[in-house]
mmCIF file of C-alpha atoms in Angstrom:
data_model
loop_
_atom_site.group_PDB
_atom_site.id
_atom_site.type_symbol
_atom_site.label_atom_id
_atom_site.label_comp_id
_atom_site.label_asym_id
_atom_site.label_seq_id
_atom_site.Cartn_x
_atom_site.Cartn_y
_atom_site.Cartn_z
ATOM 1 C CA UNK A 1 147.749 156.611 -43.710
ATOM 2 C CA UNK A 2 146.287 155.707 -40.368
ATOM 3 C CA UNK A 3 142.858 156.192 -39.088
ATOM 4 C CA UNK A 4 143.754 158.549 -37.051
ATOM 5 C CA UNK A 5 145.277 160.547 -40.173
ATOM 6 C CA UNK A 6 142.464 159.969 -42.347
ATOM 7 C CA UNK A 7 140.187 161.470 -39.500
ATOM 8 C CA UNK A 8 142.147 164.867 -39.420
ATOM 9 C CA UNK A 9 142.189 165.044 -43.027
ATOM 10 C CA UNK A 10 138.147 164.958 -42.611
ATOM 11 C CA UNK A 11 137.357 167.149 -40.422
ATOM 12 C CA UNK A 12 140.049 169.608 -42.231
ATOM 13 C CA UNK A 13 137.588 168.837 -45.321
ATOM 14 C CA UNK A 14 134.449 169.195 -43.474
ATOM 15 C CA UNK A 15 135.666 172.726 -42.017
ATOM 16 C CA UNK A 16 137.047 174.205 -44.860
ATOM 17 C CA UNK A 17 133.706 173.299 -47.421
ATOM 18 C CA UNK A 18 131.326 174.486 -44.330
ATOM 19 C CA UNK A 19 132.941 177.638 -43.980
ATOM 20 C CA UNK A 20 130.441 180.537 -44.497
ATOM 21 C CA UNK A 21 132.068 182.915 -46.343
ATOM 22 C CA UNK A 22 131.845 186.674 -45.600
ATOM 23 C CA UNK A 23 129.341 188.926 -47.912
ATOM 24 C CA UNK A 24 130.013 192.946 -48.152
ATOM 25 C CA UNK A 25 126.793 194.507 -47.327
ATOM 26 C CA UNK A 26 126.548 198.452 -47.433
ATOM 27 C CA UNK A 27 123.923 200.642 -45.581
ATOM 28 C CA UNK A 28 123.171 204.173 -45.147
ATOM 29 C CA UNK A 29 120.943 205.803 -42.809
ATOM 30 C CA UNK A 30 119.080 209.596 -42.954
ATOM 31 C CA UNK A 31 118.944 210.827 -39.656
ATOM 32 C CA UNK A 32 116.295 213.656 -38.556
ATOM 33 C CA UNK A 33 115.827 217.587 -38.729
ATOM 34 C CA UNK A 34 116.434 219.180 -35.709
ATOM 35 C CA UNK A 35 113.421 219.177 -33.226
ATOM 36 C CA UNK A 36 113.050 221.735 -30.466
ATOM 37 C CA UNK A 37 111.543 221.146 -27.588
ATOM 38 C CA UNK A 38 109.340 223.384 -25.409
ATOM 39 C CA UNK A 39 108.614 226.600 -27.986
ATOM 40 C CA UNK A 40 105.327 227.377 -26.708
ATOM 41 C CA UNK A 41 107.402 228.260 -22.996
ATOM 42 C CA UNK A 42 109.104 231.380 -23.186
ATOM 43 C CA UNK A 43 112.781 231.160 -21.548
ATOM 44 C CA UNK A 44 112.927 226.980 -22.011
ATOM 45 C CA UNK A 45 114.067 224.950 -24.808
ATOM 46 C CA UNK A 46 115.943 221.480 -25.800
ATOM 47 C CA UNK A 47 117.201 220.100 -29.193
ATOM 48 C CA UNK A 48 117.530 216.979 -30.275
ATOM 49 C CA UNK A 49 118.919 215.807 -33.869
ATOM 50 C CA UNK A 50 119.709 212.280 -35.007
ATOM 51 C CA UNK A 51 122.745 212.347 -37.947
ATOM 52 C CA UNK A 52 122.595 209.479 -40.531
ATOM 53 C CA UNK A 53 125.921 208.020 -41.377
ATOM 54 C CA UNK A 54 126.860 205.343 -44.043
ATOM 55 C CA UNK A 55 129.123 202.307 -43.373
ATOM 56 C CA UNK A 56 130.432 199.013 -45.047
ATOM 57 C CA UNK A 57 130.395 195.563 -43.112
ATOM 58 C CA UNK A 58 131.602 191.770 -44.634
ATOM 59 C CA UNK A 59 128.960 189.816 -42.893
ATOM 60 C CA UNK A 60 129.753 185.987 -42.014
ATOM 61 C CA UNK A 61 125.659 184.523 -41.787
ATOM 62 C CA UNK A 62 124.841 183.863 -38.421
ATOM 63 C CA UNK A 63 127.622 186.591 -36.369
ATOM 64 C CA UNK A 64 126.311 189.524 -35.749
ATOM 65 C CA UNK A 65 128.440 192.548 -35.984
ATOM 66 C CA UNK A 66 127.919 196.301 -34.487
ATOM 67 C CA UNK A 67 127.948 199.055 -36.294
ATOM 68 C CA UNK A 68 127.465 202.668 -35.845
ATOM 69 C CA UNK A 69 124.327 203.775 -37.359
ATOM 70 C CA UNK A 70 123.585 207.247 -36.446
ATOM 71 C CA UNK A 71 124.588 210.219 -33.970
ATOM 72 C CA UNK A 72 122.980 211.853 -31.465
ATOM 73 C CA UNK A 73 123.145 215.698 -30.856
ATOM 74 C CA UNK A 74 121.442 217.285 -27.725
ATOM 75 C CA UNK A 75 121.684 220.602 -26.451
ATOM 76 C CA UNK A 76 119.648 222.569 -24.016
ATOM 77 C CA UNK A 77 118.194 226.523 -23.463
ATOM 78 C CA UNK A 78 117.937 228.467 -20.209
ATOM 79 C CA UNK A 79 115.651 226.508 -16.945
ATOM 80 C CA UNK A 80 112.429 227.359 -16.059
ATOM 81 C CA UNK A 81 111.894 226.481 -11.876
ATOM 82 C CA UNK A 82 107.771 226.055 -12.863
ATOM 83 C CA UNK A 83 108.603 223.504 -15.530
ATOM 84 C CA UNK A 84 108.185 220.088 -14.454
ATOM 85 C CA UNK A 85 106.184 218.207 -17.429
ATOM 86 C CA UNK A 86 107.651 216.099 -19.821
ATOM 87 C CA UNK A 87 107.218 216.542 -24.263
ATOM 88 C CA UNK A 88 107.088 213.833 -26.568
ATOM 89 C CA UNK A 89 108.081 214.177 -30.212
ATOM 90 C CA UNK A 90 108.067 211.987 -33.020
ATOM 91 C CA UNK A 91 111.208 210.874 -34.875
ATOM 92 C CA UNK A 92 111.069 208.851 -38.332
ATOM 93 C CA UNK A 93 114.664 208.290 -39.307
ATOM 94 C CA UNK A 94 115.880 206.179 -42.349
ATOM 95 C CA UNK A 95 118.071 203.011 -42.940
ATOM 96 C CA UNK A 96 118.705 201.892 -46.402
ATOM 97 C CA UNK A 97 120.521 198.616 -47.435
ATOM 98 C CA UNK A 98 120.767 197.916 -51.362
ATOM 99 C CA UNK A 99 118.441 200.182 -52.486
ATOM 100 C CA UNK A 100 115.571 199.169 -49.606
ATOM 101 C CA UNK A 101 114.860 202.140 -46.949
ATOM 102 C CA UNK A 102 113.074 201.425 -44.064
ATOM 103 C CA UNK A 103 112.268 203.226 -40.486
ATOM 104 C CA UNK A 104 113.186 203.305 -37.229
ATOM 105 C CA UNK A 105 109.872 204.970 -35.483
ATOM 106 C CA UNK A 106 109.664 205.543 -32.363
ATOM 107 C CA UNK A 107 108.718 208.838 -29.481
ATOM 108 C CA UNK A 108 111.336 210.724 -27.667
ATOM 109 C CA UNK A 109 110.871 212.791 -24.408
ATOM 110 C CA UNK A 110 112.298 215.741 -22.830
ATOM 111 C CA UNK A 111 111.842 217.238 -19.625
ATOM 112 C CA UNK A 112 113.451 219.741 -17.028
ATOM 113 C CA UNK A 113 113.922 218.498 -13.546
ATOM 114 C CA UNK A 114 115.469 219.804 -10.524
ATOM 115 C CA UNK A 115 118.763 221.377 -10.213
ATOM 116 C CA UNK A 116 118.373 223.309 -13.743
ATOM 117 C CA UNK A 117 118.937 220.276 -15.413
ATOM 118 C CA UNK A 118 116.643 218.724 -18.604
ATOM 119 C CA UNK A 119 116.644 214.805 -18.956
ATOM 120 C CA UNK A 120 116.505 213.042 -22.066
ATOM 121 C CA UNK A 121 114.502 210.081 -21.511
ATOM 122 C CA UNK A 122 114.990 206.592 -23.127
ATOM 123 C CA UNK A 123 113.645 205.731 -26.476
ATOM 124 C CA UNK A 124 113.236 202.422 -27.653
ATOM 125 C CA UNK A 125 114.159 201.878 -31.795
ATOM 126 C CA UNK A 126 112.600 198.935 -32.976
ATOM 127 C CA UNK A 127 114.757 196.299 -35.130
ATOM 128 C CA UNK A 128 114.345 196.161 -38.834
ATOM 129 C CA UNK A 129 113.999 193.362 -41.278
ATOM 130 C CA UNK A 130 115.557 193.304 -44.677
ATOM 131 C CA UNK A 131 114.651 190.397 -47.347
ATOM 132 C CA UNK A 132 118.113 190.313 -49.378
ATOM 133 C CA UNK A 133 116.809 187.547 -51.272
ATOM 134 C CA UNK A 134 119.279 184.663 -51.689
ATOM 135 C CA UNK A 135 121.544 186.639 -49.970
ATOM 136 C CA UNK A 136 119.425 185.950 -46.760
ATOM 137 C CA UNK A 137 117.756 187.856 -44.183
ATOM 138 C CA UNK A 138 119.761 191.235 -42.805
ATOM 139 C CA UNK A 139 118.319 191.828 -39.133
ATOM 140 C CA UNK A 140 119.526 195.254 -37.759
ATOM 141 C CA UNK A 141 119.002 195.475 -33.859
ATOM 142 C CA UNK A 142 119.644 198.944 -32.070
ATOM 143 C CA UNK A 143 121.441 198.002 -28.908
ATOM 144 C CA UNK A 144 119.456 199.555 -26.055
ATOM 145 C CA UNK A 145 122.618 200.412 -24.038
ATOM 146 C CA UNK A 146 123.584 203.651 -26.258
ATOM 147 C CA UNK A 147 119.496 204.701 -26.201
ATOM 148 C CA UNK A 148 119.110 205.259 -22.042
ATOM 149 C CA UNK A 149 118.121 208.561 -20.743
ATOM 150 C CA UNK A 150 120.859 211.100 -20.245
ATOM 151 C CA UNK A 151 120.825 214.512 -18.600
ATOM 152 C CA UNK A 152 122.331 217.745 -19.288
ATOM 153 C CA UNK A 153 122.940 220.709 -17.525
ATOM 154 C CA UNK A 154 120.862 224.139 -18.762
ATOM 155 C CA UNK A 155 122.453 225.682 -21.259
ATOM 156 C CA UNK A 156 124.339 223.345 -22.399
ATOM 157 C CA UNK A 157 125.250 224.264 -26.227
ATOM 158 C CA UNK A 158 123.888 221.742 -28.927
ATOM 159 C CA UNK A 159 127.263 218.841 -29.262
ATOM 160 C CA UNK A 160 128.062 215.179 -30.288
ATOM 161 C CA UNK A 161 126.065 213.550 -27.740
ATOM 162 C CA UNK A 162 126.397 209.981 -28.176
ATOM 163 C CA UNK A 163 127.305 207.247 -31.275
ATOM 164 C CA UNK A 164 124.341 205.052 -31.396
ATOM 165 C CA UNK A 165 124.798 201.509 -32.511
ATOM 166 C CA UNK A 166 122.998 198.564 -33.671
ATOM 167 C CA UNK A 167 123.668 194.542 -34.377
ATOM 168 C CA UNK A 168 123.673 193.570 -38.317
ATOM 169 C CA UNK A 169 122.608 190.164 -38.172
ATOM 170 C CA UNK A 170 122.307 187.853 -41.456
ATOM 171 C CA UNK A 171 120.621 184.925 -41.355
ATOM 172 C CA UNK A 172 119.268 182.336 -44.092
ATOM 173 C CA UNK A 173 121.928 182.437 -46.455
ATOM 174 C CA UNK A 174 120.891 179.650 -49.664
ATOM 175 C CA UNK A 175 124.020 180.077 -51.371
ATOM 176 C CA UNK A 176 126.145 176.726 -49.992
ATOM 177 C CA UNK A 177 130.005 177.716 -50.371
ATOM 178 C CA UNK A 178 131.513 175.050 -53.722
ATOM 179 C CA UNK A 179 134.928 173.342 -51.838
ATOM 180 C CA UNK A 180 138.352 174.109 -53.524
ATOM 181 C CA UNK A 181 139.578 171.590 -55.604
ATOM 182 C CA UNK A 182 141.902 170.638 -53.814
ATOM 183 C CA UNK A 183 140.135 170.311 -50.366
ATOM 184 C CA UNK A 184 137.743 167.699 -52.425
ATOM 185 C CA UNK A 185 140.756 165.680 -53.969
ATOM 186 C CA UNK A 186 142.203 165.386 -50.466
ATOM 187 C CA UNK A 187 138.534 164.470 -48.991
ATOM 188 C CA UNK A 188 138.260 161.876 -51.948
ATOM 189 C CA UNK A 189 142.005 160.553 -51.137
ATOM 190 C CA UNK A 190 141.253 160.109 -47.132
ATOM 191 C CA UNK A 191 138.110 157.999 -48.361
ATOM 192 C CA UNK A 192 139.491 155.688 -50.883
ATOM 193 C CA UNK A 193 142.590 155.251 -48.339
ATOM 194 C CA UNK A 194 139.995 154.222 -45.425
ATOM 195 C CA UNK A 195 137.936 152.133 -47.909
ATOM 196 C CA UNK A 196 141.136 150.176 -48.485
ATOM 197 C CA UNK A 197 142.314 149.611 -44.869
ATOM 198 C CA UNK A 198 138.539 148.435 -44.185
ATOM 199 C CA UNK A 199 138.538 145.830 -47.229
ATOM 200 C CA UNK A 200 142.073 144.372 -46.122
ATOM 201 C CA UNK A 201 141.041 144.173 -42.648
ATOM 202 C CA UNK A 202 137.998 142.261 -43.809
ATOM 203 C CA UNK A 203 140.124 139.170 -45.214
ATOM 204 C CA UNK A 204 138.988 139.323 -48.151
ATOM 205 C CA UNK A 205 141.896 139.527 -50.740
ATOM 206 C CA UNK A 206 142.804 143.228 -52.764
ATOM 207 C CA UNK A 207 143.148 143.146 -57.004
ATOM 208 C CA UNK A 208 146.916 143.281 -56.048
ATOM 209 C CA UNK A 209 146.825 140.036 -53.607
ATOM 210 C CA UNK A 210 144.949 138.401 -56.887
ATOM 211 C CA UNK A 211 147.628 138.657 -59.079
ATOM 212 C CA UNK A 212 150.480 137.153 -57.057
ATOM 213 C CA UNK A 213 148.392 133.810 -56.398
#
């Protein structure tokens, strides 16, 4: 076996035992009720619902992955030409990974603007943190892209807005991944093999050169 052999064999080793190995992690998430905007003005209103959805991902530790994590339905009543403010309402909607639910919290505006059009502003869903223990540390991320302020026309019937997603991150994993057996036996043979070609190189005679003298 040459050295250059002996090096492939290696690194094969080295890649195979350092592999992370994909974990299944389920989540679930409870979206909101439906909030209506604008019910103290006669003739205006806009509704806004987040729907929860649940999902399965095999996480490698360290690659994040997108998911879905919740829909978004907006619809709109008739304009008002005076109505030019904007209303904030609160939303406190659920994600739950093995058993541990936690929130995203966060404010979301409406507001009618020219053209009898209403604009739903941005909102900005903070990231969670899950301890999973020796599992590691699950990271979920709403990307900001899907949460950017979107306008609809008056009277615009309440519909499938928008899927909303988010980056599942794990990070932290203790749990080192045991090499097959065979992966070590071919690690162990690559070493013996280069301690060999070393000693013989050396000059300094084998158990096999011994016995002939």
């Amino acid at each position: 076996m040459t050295h250059r052999q002996l090096a492939a064999a290696l690194f094969a080793f080295s890649l195979h035992a350092g592999t992370a190995q994909a974990l299944p992690i389920g989540f679930s998430t409870t979206g909101s009720p439906v909030h209506t905007y604008f019910q103290s003005t006669p003739g205006v209103s806009a509704t806004v619902q987040f729907a929860g959805v649940s999902g399965a991902l095999d996480l490698t530790p360290d690659v994040g992955r997108q998911a879905l994590f919740f829909t978004f339905f907006a619809g709109t009543g008739p304009a008002d030409p005076g109505m030019t403010g904007v209303e904030y309402q609160p939303y406190s909607v659920g994600l739950t990974v093995l058993g541990v639910t936690k929130y995203f919290e966060f404010d979301l505006g409406v507001q009618e603007i020219a053209n009898d059009q209403y604009q739903i502003h941005a909102f900005d869903m903070p990231s969670l943190t899950f301890d999973l223990g020796a599992t590691g540390t699950l990271t979920v991320t709403p990307n900001a892209f899907y949460t950017q302020a979107v306008q609809l026309p008056a009277n615009t019937p309440a519909y499938h807005l928008r899927d909303l997603y988010a980056t599942f991150l794990l990070t932290g994993r203790t749990v080192t991944p045991v090499p097959e057996p065979d992966s070590l036996a071919l690690a162990m043979l690559a070493v013996g093999a280069l301690c060999v070609s070393r000693w013989r190189r050396s000059g300094l005679p084998t158990v096999t050169d011994g016995a002939e003298g």
